[in-house]
């Protein structure tokens, strides 16, 4: 790891980064935790240097408007203005932790962006068990770098179809997190008539969407997901007046907290409006989103009410719906 940060010889840097990534892959979770602690503490910023630069900065006399004008008019390149600029530049540099160089180098290395995503997923796992301040700072810094590298301008919006490579379609099946895809027939249906699937891809992670969204084109906004998944036959696209976003899935745990979904939805809405003007005219776009953990919460409430003999203040369910849920628990 030290060589990956301190090495300056370009011709052997790739080999060092390759050794680092391969070595990382062979580490146990506990050894990865130790590596993160070393990285976050031993390769953090130099606070002694930062304090000294802050003292220098605070010791300078703040230039007034007249002094600034006189300095500009006299073309003074030396003096208190240049001192301000120099210390500010040095302070900005000193506030960057040393591990930034590792992140920057890995991002430029083939496969490095995917590797950084894996690293951050492991950091988040460690933080979930032990909330360590230095690791929080490491995670926050890496997250900010990933946000920059994964800006929408760097991403390709790709419509995923049945004609895409099997390797890409396999990832859609594997990563679908909202409504699991049961078989190839189900997958083909979701990519067929009256359906759309779009994903964000990055050139550094080819053939693997970072996030994807599934869209149903329908006559009316569906009330249940069953209408979306099992309507037979699907609505002819020329008759569709609504676009329903019914599933969005992120494929990279290491990108948690990086809001690519918001940008993806906006781009897809623009694309659907362009391709299907009759939907654009009606302006009917909606989401059908599950509430994570709702069923478990509701079942626990129903079970508690049944044991105590009490009833809800409001009847949230019809009697047959309540019985069906209780029977399924």
Short mmCIF file of N, CA and C in Angstrom, two decimals, residues 19-146:
data_model
loop_
_atom_site.label_atom_id
_atom_site.label_comp_id
_atom_site.label_asym_id
_atom_site.label_seq_id
_atom_site.Cartn_x
_atom_site.Cartn_y
_atom_site.Cartn_z
N UNK A 19 -0.54 -5.35 -7.91
CA UNK A 19 -0.20 -6.15 -6.73
C UNK A 19 -1.08 -5.77 -5.54
N UNK A 20 -1.32 -4.48 -5.39
CA UNK A 20 -2.15 -4.01 -4.28
C UNK A 20 -3.58 -4.55 -4.39
N UNK A 21 -4.17 -4.45 -5.59
CA UNK A 21 -5.56 -4.90 -5.76
C UNK A 21 -5.67 -6.41 -5.61
N UNK A 22 -4.69 -7.15 -6.14
CA UNK A 22 -4.73 -8.61 -6.00
C UNK A 22 -4.52 -9.01 -4.54
N UNK A 23 -3.61 -8.33 -3.87
CA UNK A 23 -3.38 -8.63 -2.46
C UNK A 23 -4.60 -8.32 -1.62
N UNK A 24 -5.28 -7.24 -1.95
CA UNK A 24 -6.49 -6.86 -1.22
C UNK A 24 -7.56 -7.94 -1.36
N UNK A 25 -7.70 -8.48 -2.55
CA UNK A 25 -8.74 -9.49 -2.80
C UNK A 25 -8.53 -10.74 -1.96
N UNK A 26 -7.30 -11.01 -1.57
CA UNK A 26 -7.01 -12.22 -0.80
C UNK A 26 -7.12 -11.99 0.71
N UNK A 27 -7.35 -10.76 1.13
CA UNK A 27 -7.42 -10.46 2.56
C UNK A 27 -8.74 -10.92 3.17
N UNK A 28 -8.68 -11.33 4.42
CA UNK A 28 -9.90 -11.61 5.17
C UNK A 28 -10.57 -10.28 5.55
N UNK A 29 -11.81 -10.36 6.00
CA UNK A 29 -12.52 -9.14 6.39
C UNK A 29 -11.81 -8.43 7.54
N UNK A 30 -11.25 -9.20 8.47
CA UNK A 30 -10.55 -8.59 9.60
C UNK A 30 -9.28 -7.88 9.13
N UNK A 31 -8.55 -8.48 8.19
CA UNK A 31 -7.34 -7.84 7.69
C UNK A 31 -7.66 -6.62 6.84
N UNK A 32 -8.80 -6.64 6.16
CA UNK A 32 -9.22 -5.44 5.43
C UNK A 32 -9.53 -4.31 6.41
N UNK A 33 -10.13 -4.67 7.51
CA UNK A 33 -10.41 -3.67 8.55
C UNK A 33 -9.11 -3.04 9.04
N UNK A 34 -8.09 -3.86 9.27
CA UNK A 34 -6.80 -3.33 9.72
C UNK A 34 -6.17 -2.44 8.66
N UNK A 35 -6.29 -2.84 7.40
CA UNK A 35 -5.75 -2.01 6.31
C UNK A 35 -6.43 -0.65 6.29
N UNK A 36 -7.76 -0.63 6.44
CA UNK A 36 -8.49 0.64 6.43
C UNK A 36 -8.05 1.54 7.59
N UNK A 37 -7.81 0.95 8.76
CA UNK A 37 -7.37 1.74 9.91
C UNK A 37 -6.00 2.34 9.66
N UNK A 38 -5.10 1.55 9.08
CA UNK A 38 -3.76 2.07 8.75
C UNK A 38 -3.88 3.18 7.72
N UNK A 39 -4.68 2.95 6.70
CA UNK A 39 -4.85 3.94 5.63
C UNK A 39 -5.44 5.24 6.17
N UNK A 40 -6.45 5.12 7.03
CA UNK A 40 -7.15 6.31 7.52
C UNK A 40 -6.34 7.09 8.55
N UNK A 41 -5.42 6.42 9.25
CA UNK A 41 -4.67 7.09 10.31
C UNK A 41 -3.25 7.48 9.88
N UNK A 42 -2.55 6.54 9.25
CA UNK A 42 -1.16 6.80 8.88
C UNK A 42 -1.03 7.61 7.59
N UNK A 43 -2.07 7.63 6.78
CA UNK A 43 -2.00 8.35 5.50
C UNK A 43 -3.05 9.47 5.44
N UNK A 44 -3.38 9.96 6.60
CA UNK A 44 -4.30 11.10 6.70
C UNK A 44 -3.52 12.38 6.39
N UNK A 45 -4.16 13.52 6.52
CA UNK A 45 -3.46 14.78 6.31
C UNK A 45 -2.50 15.07 7.47
N UNK A 46 -1.53 15.95 7.22
CA UNK A 46 -0.54 16.34 8.22
C UNK A 46 -1.09 17.53 9.01
N UNK A 47 -1.67 17.25 10.18
CA UNK A 47 -2.32 18.31 10.93
C UNK A 47 -1.34 19.31 11.53
N UNK A 48 -0.12 18.88 11.79
CA UNK A 48 0.90 19.82 12.26
C UNK A 48 1.18 20.87 11.20
N UNK A 49 1.29 20.41 9.96
CA UNK A 49 1.51 21.34 8.86
C UNK A 49 0.31 22.26 8.67
N UNK A 50 -0.89 21.70 8.80
CA UNK A 50 -2.11 22.51 8.65
C UNK A 50 -2.16 23.59 9.72
N UNK A 51 -1.86 23.22 10.97
CA UNK A 51 -1.89 24.21 12.06
C UNK A 51 -0.88 25.33 11.82
N UNK A 52 0.31 24.98 11.35
CA UNK A 52 1.33 25.98 11.09
C UNK A 52 0.90 26.94 9.99
N UNK A 53 0.31 26.39 8.93
CA UNK A 53 -0.16 27.24 7.84
C UNK A 53 -1.31 28.13 8.29
N UNK A 54 -2.17 27.60 9.15
CA UNK A 54 -3.27 28.42 9.67
C UNK A 54 -2.74 29.57 10.52
N UNK A 55 -1.71 29.30 11.32
CA UNK A 55 -1.11 30.37 12.11
C UNK A 55 -0.54 31.45 11.20
N UNK A 56 0.15 31.01 10.14
CA UNK A 56 0.71 31.98 9.20
C UNK A 56 -0.40 32.81 8.55
N UNK A 57 -1.47 32.14 8.18
CA UNK A 57 -2.57 32.84 7.50
C UNK A 57 -3.23 33.84 8.43
N UNK A 58 -3.49 33.41 9.67
CA UNK A 58 -4.16 34.29 10.63
C UNK A 58 -3.26 35.45 11.05
N UNK A 59 -1.95 35.28 10.88
CA UNK A 59 -1.02 36.34 11.24
C UNK A 59 -0.88 37.41 10.19
N UNK A 60 -1.44 37.18 9.01
CA UNK A 60 -1.36 38.18 7.95
C UNK A 60 -2.38 39.28 8.17
N UNK A 61 -2.03 40.47 7.75
CA UNK A 61 -2.96 41.59 7.83
C UNK A 61 -3.94 41.49 6.68
N UNK A 62 -5.23 41.51 6.99
CA UNK A 62 -6.25 41.40 5.95
C UNK A 62 -6.21 42.65 5.08
N UNK A 63 -6.01 42.50 3.76
CA UNK A 63 -5.89 43.67 2.88
C UNK A 63 -7.22 44.41 2.77
N UNK A 64 -7.14 45.75 2.83
CA UNK A 64 -8.33 46.58 2.62
C UNK A 64 -8.51 46.84 1.14
N UNK A 65 -9.66 47.42 0.79
CA UNK A 65 -9.93 47.71 -0.62
C UNK A 65 -8.91 48.62 -1.24
N UNK A 66 -8.46 49.67 -0.49
CA UNK A 66 -7.49 50.61 -1.04
C UNK A 66 -6.15 49.94 -1.29
N UNK A 67 -5.75 49.06 -0.34
CA UNK A 67 -4.47 48.39 -0.50
C UNK A 67 -4.49 47.43 -1.69
N UNK A 68 -5.63 46.77 -1.87
CA UNK A 68 -5.75 45.86 -3.01
C UNK A 68 -5.64 46.63 -4.31
N UNK A 69 -6.32 47.78 -4.40
CA UNK A 69 -6.27 48.58 -5.61
C UNK A 69 -4.86 49.08 -5.88
N UNK A 70 -4.17 49.52 -4.82
CA UNK A 70 -2.80 50.00 -4.99
C UNK A 70 -1.88 48.89 -5.46
N UNK A 71 -2.11 47.67 -4.92
CA UNK A 71 -1.26 46.54 -5.31
C UNK A 71 -1.48 46.18 -6.76
N UNK A 72 -2.76 46.18 -7.18
CA UNK A 72 -3.06 45.85 -8.57
C UNK A 72 -2.52 46.91 -9.51
N UNK A 73 -2.71 48.19 -9.11
CA UNK A 73 -2.25 49.29 -9.96
C UNK A 73 -0.74 49.28 -10.10
N UNK A 74 -0.04 48.87 -9.04
CA UNK A 74 1.42 48.84 -9.09
C UNK A 74 1.98 47.54 -9.60
N UNK A 75 1.12 46.60 -9.97
CA UNK A 75 1.55 45.30 -10.49
C UNK A 75 2.52 44.61 -9.51
N UNK A 76 2.18 44.69 -8.23
CA UNK A 76 3.05 44.07 -7.23
C UNK A 76 2.85 42.56 -7.22
N UNK A 77 3.87 41.85 -7.61
CA UNK A 77 3.80 40.39 -7.61
C UNK A 77 4.30 39.82 -6.29
N UNK A 78 5.03 40.62 -5.54
CA UNK A 78 5.49 40.21 -4.23
C UNK A 78 4.74 41.03 -3.20
N UNK A 79 4.91 40.69 -1.95
CA UNK A 79 4.23 41.44 -0.90
C UNK A 79 3.11 40.65 -0.28
N UNK A 80 2.23 41.38 0.39
CA UNK A 80 1.24 40.68 1.21
C UNK A 80 0.21 39.95 0.38
N UNK A 81 -0.14 40.43 -0.84
CA UNK A 81 -1.13 39.71 -1.66
C UNK A 81 -0.58 38.37 -2.12
N UNK A 82 0.63 38.36 -2.62
CA UNK A 82 1.21 37.09 -3.08
C UNK A 82 1.41 36.14 -1.91
N UNK A 83 1.66 36.69 -0.72
CA UNK A 83 1.78 35.84 0.47
C UNK A 83 0.46 35.16 0.79
N UNK A 84 -0.64 35.92 0.69
CA UNK A 84 -1.96 35.33 0.88
C UNK A 84 -2.19 34.18 -0.09
N UNK A 85 -1.93 34.42 -1.37
CA UNK A 85 -2.18 33.39 -2.39
C UNK A 85 -1.33 32.15 -2.14
N UNK A 86 -0.07 32.37 -1.75
CA UNK A 86 0.83 31.24 -1.53
C UNK A 86 0.37 30.40 -0.36
N UNK A 87 0.04 31.05 0.76
CA UNK A 87 -0.38 30.30 1.94
C UNK A 87 -1.72 29.61 1.69
N UNK A 88 -2.63 30.27 1.00
CA UNK A 88 -3.93 29.64 0.68
C UNK A 88 -3.73 28.41 -0.19
N UNK A 89 -2.83 28.52 -1.17
CA UNK A 89 -2.55 27.37 -2.03
C UNK A 89 -1.94 26.23 -1.23
N UNK A 90 -0.99 26.55 -0.37
CA UNK A 90 -0.36 25.52 0.45
C UNK A 90 -1.35 24.90 1.43
N UNK A 91 -2.27 25.73 1.94
CA UNK A 91 -3.26 25.22 2.88
C UNK A 91 -4.23 24.27 2.18
N UNK A 92 -4.65 24.63 0.97
CA UNK A 92 -5.54 23.72 0.22
C UNK A 92 -4.85 22.38 -0.02
N UNK A 93 -3.58 22.43 -0.36
CA UNK A 93 -2.83 21.19 -0.60
C UNK A 93 -2.68 20.38 0.69
N UNK A 94 -2.39 21.08 1.80
CA UNK A 94 -2.18 20.38 3.07
C UNK A 94 -3.45 19.73 3.59
N UNK A 95 -4.61 20.27 3.22
CA UNK A 95 -5.88 19.73 3.69
C UNK A 95 -6.31 18.48 2.93
N UNK A 96 -5.53 18.07 1.95
CA UNK A 96 -5.82 16.83 1.23
C UNK A 96 -5.08 15.68 1.91
N UNK A 97 -5.79 14.64 2.33
CA UNK A 97 -5.11 13.50 2.96
C UNK A 97 -4.22 12.77 1.95
N UNK A 98 -3.20 12.10 2.47
CA UNK A 98 -2.28 11.38 1.59
C UNK A 98 -2.97 10.25 0.84
N UNK A 99 -4.03 9.67 1.45
CA UNK A 99 -4.69 8.56 0.75
C UNK A 99 -5.47 9.02 -0.48
N UNK A 100 -5.63 10.33 -0.67
CA UNK A 100 -6.25 10.80 -1.90
C UNK A 100 -5.46 10.35 -3.12
N UNK A 101 -4.13 10.33 -2.99
CA UNK A 101 -3.29 9.94 -4.12
C UNK A 101 -3.54 8.48 -4.50
N UNK A 102 -3.78 7.62 -3.50
CA UNK A 102 -4.10 6.23 -3.80
C UNK A 102 -5.41 6.14 -4.56
N UNK A 103 -6.43 6.87 -4.12
CA UNK A 103 -7.72 6.85 -4.80
C UNK A 103 -7.58 7.37 -6.24
N UNK A 104 -6.85 8.44 -6.41
CA UNK A 104 -6.67 9.02 -7.75
C UNK A 104 -5.97 8.03 -8.68
N UNK A 105 -4.95 7.38 -8.17
CA UNK A 105 -4.19 6.44 -9.00
C UNK A 105 -5.02 5.21 -9.33
N UNK A 106 -5.77 4.72 -8.37
CA UNK A 106 -6.61 3.55 -8.64
C UNK A 106 -7.70 3.89 -9.66
N UNK A 107 -8.25 5.09 -9.59
CA UNK A 107 -9.29 5.49 -10.53
C UNK A 107 -8.78 5.48 -11.97
N UNK A 108 -7.50 5.79 -12.17
CA UNK A 108 -6.92 5.80 -13.51
C UNK A 108 -6.44 4.42 -13.96
N UNK A 109 -6.39 3.49 -13.03
CA UNK A 109 -5.90 2.13 -13.32
C UNK A 109 -7.05 1.29 -13.87
N UNK A 110 -6.81 0.45 -14.89
CA UNK A 110 -7.89 -0.39 -15.44
C UNK A 110 -8.55 -1.24 -14.36
N UNK A 111 -9.86 -1.13 -14.27
CA UNK A 111 -10.60 -1.86 -13.24
C UNK A 111 -10.58 -1.17 -11.89
N UNK A 112 -9.92 -0.01 -11.82
CA UNK A 112 -9.75 0.65 -10.53
C UNK A 112 -11.02 1.23 -9.96
N UNK A 113 -11.91 1.75 -10.81
CA UNK A 113 -13.16 2.33 -10.30
C UNK A 113 -14.03 1.26 -9.65
N UNK A 114 -14.12 0.11 -10.26
CA UNK A 114 -14.86 -1.01 -9.68
C UNK A 114 -14.22 -1.44 -8.36
N UNK A 115 -12.89 -1.46 -8.34
CA UNK A 115 -12.17 -1.84 -7.13
C UNK A 115 -12.44 -0.85 -6.00
N UNK A 116 -12.46 0.44 -6.32
CA UNK A 116 -12.75 1.46 -5.30
C UNK A 116 -14.17 1.30 -4.75
N UNK A 117 -15.09 0.92 -5.62
CA UNK A 117 -16.46 0.67 -5.17
C UNK A 117 -16.51 -0.51 -4.20
N UNK A 118 -15.74 -1.56 -4.51
CA UNK A 118 -15.67 -2.72 -3.61
C UNK A 118 -15.05 -2.32 -2.28
N UNK A 119 -13.98 -1.52 -2.35
CA UNK A 119 -13.34 -1.05 -1.13
C UNK A 119 -14.31 -0.28 -0.24
N UNK A 120 -15.08 0.61 -0.87
CA UNK A 120 -16.01 1.42 -0.07
C UNK A 120 -17.10 0.54 0.54
N UNK A 121 -17.56 -0.46 -0.19
CA UNK A 121 -18.55 -1.38 0.37
C UNK A 121 -18.00 -2.06 1.62
N UNK A 122 -16.72 -2.43 1.58
CA UNK A 122 -16.10 -3.06 2.75
C UNK A 122 -15.94 -2.05 3.89
N UNK A 123 -15.61 -0.81 3.56
CA UNK A 123 -15.51 0.23 4.59
C UNK A 123 -16.86 0.42 5.29
N UNK A 124 -17.93 0.45 4.50
CA UNK A 124 -19.27 0.62 5.07
C UNK A 124 -19.63 -0.56 5.97
N UNK A 125 -19.19 -1.76 5.60
CA UNK A 125 -19.44 -2.94 6.43
C UNK A 125 -18.75 -2.80 7.78
N UNK A 126 -17.50 -2.34 7.76
CA UNK A 126 -16.77 -2.13 9.00
C UNK A 126 -17.44 -1.05 9.85
N UNK A 127 -17.85 0.04 9.22
CA UNK A 127 -18.49 1.14 9.95
C UNK A 127 -19.82 0.72 10.57
N UNK A 128 -20.52 -0.21 9.93
CA UNK A 128 -21.79 -0.69 10.48
C UNK A 128 -21.58 -1.41 11.81
N UNK A 129 -20.38 -1.98 11.98
CA UNK A 129 -20.08 -2.72 13.21
C UNK A 129 -19.34 -1.86 14.23
N UNK A 130 -18.54 -0.92 13.74
CA UNK A 130 -17.71 -0.12 14.64
C UNK A 130 -17.56 1.29 14.06
N UNK A 131 -18.24 2.24 14.65
CA UNK A 131 -18.29 3.61 14.12
C UNK A 131 -17.03 4.37 14.53
N UNK A 132 -15.96 4.22 13.73
CA UNK A 132 -14.66 4.81 14.03
C UNK A 132 -14.51 6.13 13.27
N UNK A 133 -14.12 7.18 13.98
CA UNK A 133 -14.08 8.52 13.38
C UNK A 133 -13.16 8.58 12.17
N UNK A 134 -11.97 7.99 12.26
CA UNK A 134 -11.03 8.05 11.14
C UNK A 134 -11.57 7.32 9.92
N UNK A 135 -12.32 6.23 10.15
CA UNK A 135 -12.91 5.50 9.02
C UNK A 135 -14.08 6.28 8.43
N UNK A 136 -14.82 7.00 9.27
CA UNK A 136 -15.89 7.86 8.74
C UNK A 136 -15.31 8.92 7.80
N UNK A 137 -14.17 9.49 8.21
CA UNK A 137 -13.52 10.50 7.37
C UNK A 137 -13.03 9.88 6.07
N UNK A 138 -12.46 8.68 6.15
CA UNK A 138 -11.99 7.97 4.95
C UNK A 138 -13.15 7.70 4.01
N UNK A 139 -14.25 7.20 4.56
CA UNK A 139 -15.43 6.91 3.73
C UNK A 139 -15.99 8.18 3.10
N UNK A 140 -16.08 9.24 3.88
CA UNK A 140 -16.62 10.50 3.36
C UNK A 140 -15.78 11.03 2.21
N UNK A 141 -14.47 10.93 2.34
CA UNK A 141 -13.58 11.44 1.29
C UNK A 141 -13.71 10.60 0.03
N UNK A 142 -13.73 9.27 0.19
CA UNK A 142 -13.87 8.39 -0.97
C UNK A 142 -15.23 8.59 -1.64
N UNK A 143 -16.26 8.79 -0.84
CA UNK A 143 -17.60 9.03 -1.40
C UNK A 143 -17.60 10.29 -2.26
N UNK A 144 -16.97 11.36 -1.78
CA UNK A 144 -16.92 12.61 -2.55
C UNK A 144 -16.17 12.42 -3.86
N UNK A 145 -15.11 11.63 -3.83
CA UNK A 145 -14.36 11.36 -5.07
C UNK A 145 -15.23 10.57 -6.04
N UNK A 146 -15.95 9.58 -5.55
CA UNK A 146 -16.81 8.77 -6.41
C UNK A 146 -17.94 9.61 -7.01
#
